[in-house]
PDB file of C-alpha atoms in Angstrom:
ATOM      1  CA  GLN A   1     -10.696   9.632 -13.992  1.00  0.00           C
ATOM      2  CA  VAL A   2      -9.143   8.417 -10.768  1.00  0.00           C
ATOM      3  CA  GLN A   3      -5.674   9.508  -9.815  1.00  0.00           C
ATOM      4  CA  LEU A   4      -3.636   7.939  -7.054  1.00  0.00           C
ATOM      5  CA  VAL A   5      -0.604   9.846  -5.815  1.00  0.00           C
ATOM      6  CA  GLU A   6       1.860   8.294  -3.404  1.00  0.00           C
ATOM      7  CA  SER A   7       4.249  10.170  -1.155  1.00  0.00           C
ATOM      8  CA  GLY A   8       6.446   9.562   1.859  1.00  0.00           C
ATOM      9  CA  GLY A   9       9.123   7.306   0.443  1.00  0.00           C
ATOM     10  CA  GLY A  10      12.766   7.768   1.285  1.00  0.00           C
ATOM     11  CA  SER A  11      15.927   6.172   2.592  1.00  0.00           C
ATOM     12  CA  VAL A  12      16.238   4.824   6.117  1.00  0.00           C
ATOM     13  CA  GLN A  13      18.464   2.489   8.055  1.00  0.00           C
ATOM     14  CA  ALA A  14      17.305  -0.932   9.124  1.00  0.00           C
ATOM     15  CA  GLY A  15      15.040  -0.702  12.130  1.00  0.00           C
ATOM     16  CA  GLY A  16      13.715   2.678  11.086  1.00  0.00           C
ATOM     17  CA  SER A  17      10.213   3.784  10.131  1.00  0.00           C
ATOM     18  CA  LEU A  18       8.455   5.481   7.254  1.00  0.00           C
ATOM     19  CA  ARG A  19       4.850   6.420   6.573  1.00  0.00           C
ATOM     20  CA  LEU A  20       3.561   6.330   3.025  1.00  0.00           C
ATOM     21  CA  SER A  21       0.485   8.238   1.908  1.00  0.00           C
ATOM     22  CA  CYS A  22      -1.801   7.644  -1.065  1.00  0.00           C
ATOM     23  CA  ALA A  23      -4.208  10.400  -1.994  1.00  0.00           C
ATOM     24  CA  ALA A  24      -7.084   9.547  -4.334  1.00  0.00           C
ATOM     25  CA  SER A  25      -8.647  12.227  -6.493  1.00  0.00           C
ATOM     26  CA  GLY A  26     -11.244  12.232  -9.219  1.00  0.00           C
ATOM     27  CA  SER A  27     -13.261   9.570  -7.468  1.00  0.00           C
ATOM     28  CA  THR A  28     -13.369   7.632  -4.253  1.00  0.00           C
ATOM     29  CA  TYR A  29     -13.093   3.990  -3.377  1.00  0.00           C
ATOM     30  CA  SER A  30     -15.780   4.112  -0.755  1.00  0.00           C
ATOM     31  CA  GLY A  31     -16.989   0.588  -0.190  1.00  0.00           C
ATOM     32  CA  HIS A  32     -14.149  -0.943  -2.196  1.00  0.00           C
ATOM     33  CA  CYS A  33     -10.577  -2.081  -1.635  1.00  0.00           C
ATOM     34  CA  MET A  34      -7.343  -0.187  -1.629  1.00  0.00           C
ATOM     35  CA  ALA A  35      -3.938  -1.711  -1.161  1.00  0.00           C
ATOM     36  CA  TRP A  36      -0.210  -1.227  -1.154  1.00  0.00           C
ATOM     37  CA  PHE A  37       2.118  -3.240  -3.338  1.00  0.00           C
ATOM     38  CA  ARG A  38       5.879  -3.205  -3.756  1.00  0.00           C
ATOM     39  CA  GLN A  39       8.319  -4.242  -6.403  1.00  0.00           C
ATOM     40  CA  ALA A  40      12.037  -4.798  -6.006  1.00  0.00           C
ATOM     41  CA  PRO A  41      14.372  -4.777  -9.009  1.00  0.00           C
ATOM     42  CA  GLY A  42      14.136  -8.047 -10.891  1.00  0.00           C
ATOM     43  CA  LYS A  43      11.211  -9.278  -8.836  1.00  0.00           C
ATOM     44  CA  GLU A  44       7.481  -9.463  -9.363  1.00  0.00           C
ATOM     45  CA  ARG A  45       5.126  -6.967  -7.814  1.00  0.00           C
ATOM     46  CA  GLU A  46       3.834  -8.284  -4.495  1.00  0.00           C
ATOM     47  CA  GLY A  47       0.949  -7.246  -2.305  1.00  0.00           C
ATOM     48  CA  VAL A  48       1.852  -5.782   1.062  1.00  0.00           C
ATOM     49  CA  ALA A  49      -1.377  -4.675   2.731  1.00  0.00           C
ATOM     50  CA  GLY A  50      -5.012  -4.046   1.861  1.00  0.00           C
ATOM     51  CA  ILE A  51      -7.975  -2.266   3.406  1.00  0.00           C
ATOM     52  CA  TYR A  52     -11.723  -2.301   2.892  1.00  0.00           C
ATOM     53  CA  THR A  53     -12.686   1.360   2.692  1.00  0.00           C
ATOM     54  CA  GLY A  54     -16.272   0.666   3.716  1.00  0.00           C
ATOM     55  CA  GLY A  55     -15.325  -0.820   7.056  1.00  0.00           C
ATOM     56  CA  ILE A  56     -12.371  -1.805   9.207  1.00  0.00           C
ATOM     57  CA  SER A  57     -11.075  -4.952   7.518  1.00  0.00           C
ATOM     58  CA  THR A  58      -7.396  -5.074   6.722  1.00  0.00           C
ATOM     59  CA  TRP A  59      -5.104  -7.808   5.466  1.00  0.00           C
ATOM     60  CA  TYR A  60      -1.346  -8.199   5.198  1.00  0.00           C
ATOM     61  CA  ALA A  61       1.360 -10.233   3.576  1.00  0.00           C
ATOM     62  CA  ASP A  62       3.024 -12.572   6.080  1.00  0.00           C
ATOM     63  CA  SER A  63       6.345 -10.818   5.547  1.00  0.00           C
ATOM     64  CA  VAL A  64       5.061  -7.535   7.012  1.00  0.00           C
ATOM     65  CA  LYS A  65       2.582  -8.646   9.668  1.00  0.00           C
ATOM     66  CA  GLY A  66       3.293  -6.989  12.980  1.00  0.00           C
ATOM     67  CA  ARG A  67       5.512  -4.350  11.356  1.00  0.00           C
ATOM     68  CA  PHE A  68       3.281  -2.551   8.838  1.00  0.00           C
ATOM     69  CA  THR A  69      -0.114  -0.976   9.416  1.00  0.00           C
ATOM     70  CA  ILE A  70      -2.536   0.187   6.735  1.00  0.00           C
ATOM     71  CA  SER A  71      -5.112   2.825   7.638  1.00  0.00           C
ATOM     72  CA  GLN A  72      -7.385   5.356   5.990  1.00  0.00           C
ATOM     73  CA  ASP A  73      -8.653   8.886   6.402  1.00  0.00           C
ATOM     74  CA  LYS A  74     -12.005   8.848   4.640  1.00  0.00           C
ATOM     75  CA  PRO A  75     -12.657  12.627   4.546  1.00  0.00           C
ATOM     76  CA  LYS A  76      -9.252  13.082   2.914  1.00  0.00           C
ATOM     77  CA  ASN A  77      -9.614  10.091   0.545  1.00  0.00           C
ATOM     78  CA  THR A  78      -6.190   9.020   1.710  1.00  0.00           C
ATOM     79  CA  VAL A  79      -4.735   5.659   2.651  1.00  0.00           C
ATOM     80  CA  TYR A  80      -1.574   5.315   4.699  1.00  0.00           C
ATOM     81  CA  LEU A  81       1.033   2.628   5.220  1.00  0.00           C
ATOM     82  CA  GLN A  82       2.964   2.917   8.451  1.00  0.00           C
ATOM     83  CA  MET A  83       6.134   0.872   8.177  1.00  0.00           C
ATOM     84  CA  ASN A  84       8.105   0.090  11.320  1.00  0.00           C
ATOM     85  CA  SER A  85      11.130  -2.099  12.005  1.00  0.00           C
ATOM     86  CA  LEU A  86      12.123  -1.809   8.370  1.00  0.00           C
ATOM     87  CA  LYS A  87      14.472  -4.388   6.892  1.00  0.00           C
ATOM     88  CA  PRO A  88      16.719  -4.217   3.818  1.00  0.00           C
ATOM     89  CA  GLU A  89      14.393  -6.693   2.112  1.00  0.00           C
ATOM     90  CA  ASP A  90      11.606  -4.108   2.342  1.00  0.00           C
ATOM     91  CA  THR A  91      13.455  -2.045  -0.264  1.00  0.00           C
ATOM     92  CA  GLY A  92      11.520  -1.398  -3.452  1.00  0.00           C
ATOM     93  CA  THR A  93       9.082   0.842  -5.235  1.00  0.00           C
ATOM     94  CA  TYR A  94       5.810   1.018  -3.349  1.00  0.00           C
ATOM     95  CA  TYR A  95       2.584   1.421  -5.276  1.00  0.00           C
ATOM     96  CA  CYS A  96      -0.887   2.347  -4.158  1.00  0.00           C
ATOM     97  CA  ALA A  97      -3.781   0.582  -5.877  1.00  0.00           C
ATOM     98  CA  GLY A  98      -7.534   0.842  -5.871  1.00  0.00           C
ATOM     99  CA  SER A  99     -10.259  -1.518  -6.962  1.00  0.00           C
ATOM    100  CA  GLY A 100     -13.374  -0.157  -8.609  1.00  0.00           C
ATOM    101  CA  ALA A 101     -15.043  -3.540  -8.365  1.00  0.00           C
ATOM    102  CA  VAL A 102     -16.384  -5.463  -5.407  1.00  0.00           C
ATOM    103  CA  CYS A 103     -13.718  -5.875  -2.751  1.00  0.00           C
ATOM    104  CA  VAL A 104     -12.325  -9.407  -2.724  1.00  0.00           C
ATOM    105  CA  TYR A 105     -10.014  -8.900   0.266  1.00  0.00           C
ATOM    106  CA  ASP A 106      -7.050 -10.075  -1.755  1.00  0.00           C
ATOM    107  CA  LEU A 107      -3.511  -8.934  -2.497  1.00  0.00           C
ATOM    108  CA  ALA A 108      -3.350 -10.198  -6.066  1.00  0.00           C
ATOM    109  CA  PRO A 109      -2.497  -7.355  -8.470  1.00  0.00           C
ATOM    110  CA  ARG A 110      -5.262  -8.497 -10.847  1.00  0.00           C
ATOM    111  CA  ALA A 111      -7.850  -7.523  -8.225  1.00  0.00           C
ATOM    112  CA  TYR A 112      -6.968  -3.821  -8.593  1.00  0.00           C
ATOM    113  CA  SER A 113      -7.741  -1.579 -11.533  1.00  0.00           C
ATOM    114  CA  ASP A 114      -6.099   1.728 -10.672  1.00  0.00           C
ATOM    115  CA  TRP A 115      -2.465   2.335  -9.790  1.00  0.00           C
ATOM    116  CA  GLY A 116      -0.283   5.186  -8.670  1.00  0.00           C
ATOM    117  CA  GLN A 117       3.160   5.978 -10.045  1.00  0.00           C
ATOM    118  CA  GLY A 118       5.021   4.624  -7.056  1.00  0.00           C
ATOM    119  CA  THR A 119       7.363   5.937  -4.398  1.00  0.00           C
ATOM    120  CA  GLN A 120      10.820   4.558  -3.657  1.00  0.00           C
ATOM    121  CA  VAL A 121      11.707   3.048  -0.292  1.00  0.00           C
ATOM    122  CA  THR A 122      15.325   2.141   0.402  1.00  0.00           C
ATOM    123  CA  VAL A 123      16.385   0.429   3.603  1.00  0.00           C
ATOM    124  CA  SER A 124      20.101   0.118   4.272  1.00  0.00           C
ATOM    125  CA  SER A 125      21.706  -2.331   6.652  1.00  0.00           C
TER     126      SER A 125
END
């Protein structure tokens, strides 16, 4: 059974940076997709960034392009989300997700089958 464990959340001021980590255990997503999502109170879960673990393809939500970077460390089965120039609207619970199916290079939650428990990110103005 796959387990995804996020870490690295915290509280920062606007303009600051955080790096989130997602460690996968029990299986790997080699050749599939992994992604980061976030959910603010009272809002729907939205995709932030995705990565194809079998290559170098990445994709981002328009709201984070140029500020966030998703990357992977294959030997460690870990995916990272580097978040720079953080804004108050980036506040939310950030979730790591993995797809056991063919990668569709998408940020729709339905494309991902496995989810972590989430890590809180709070950005103050």
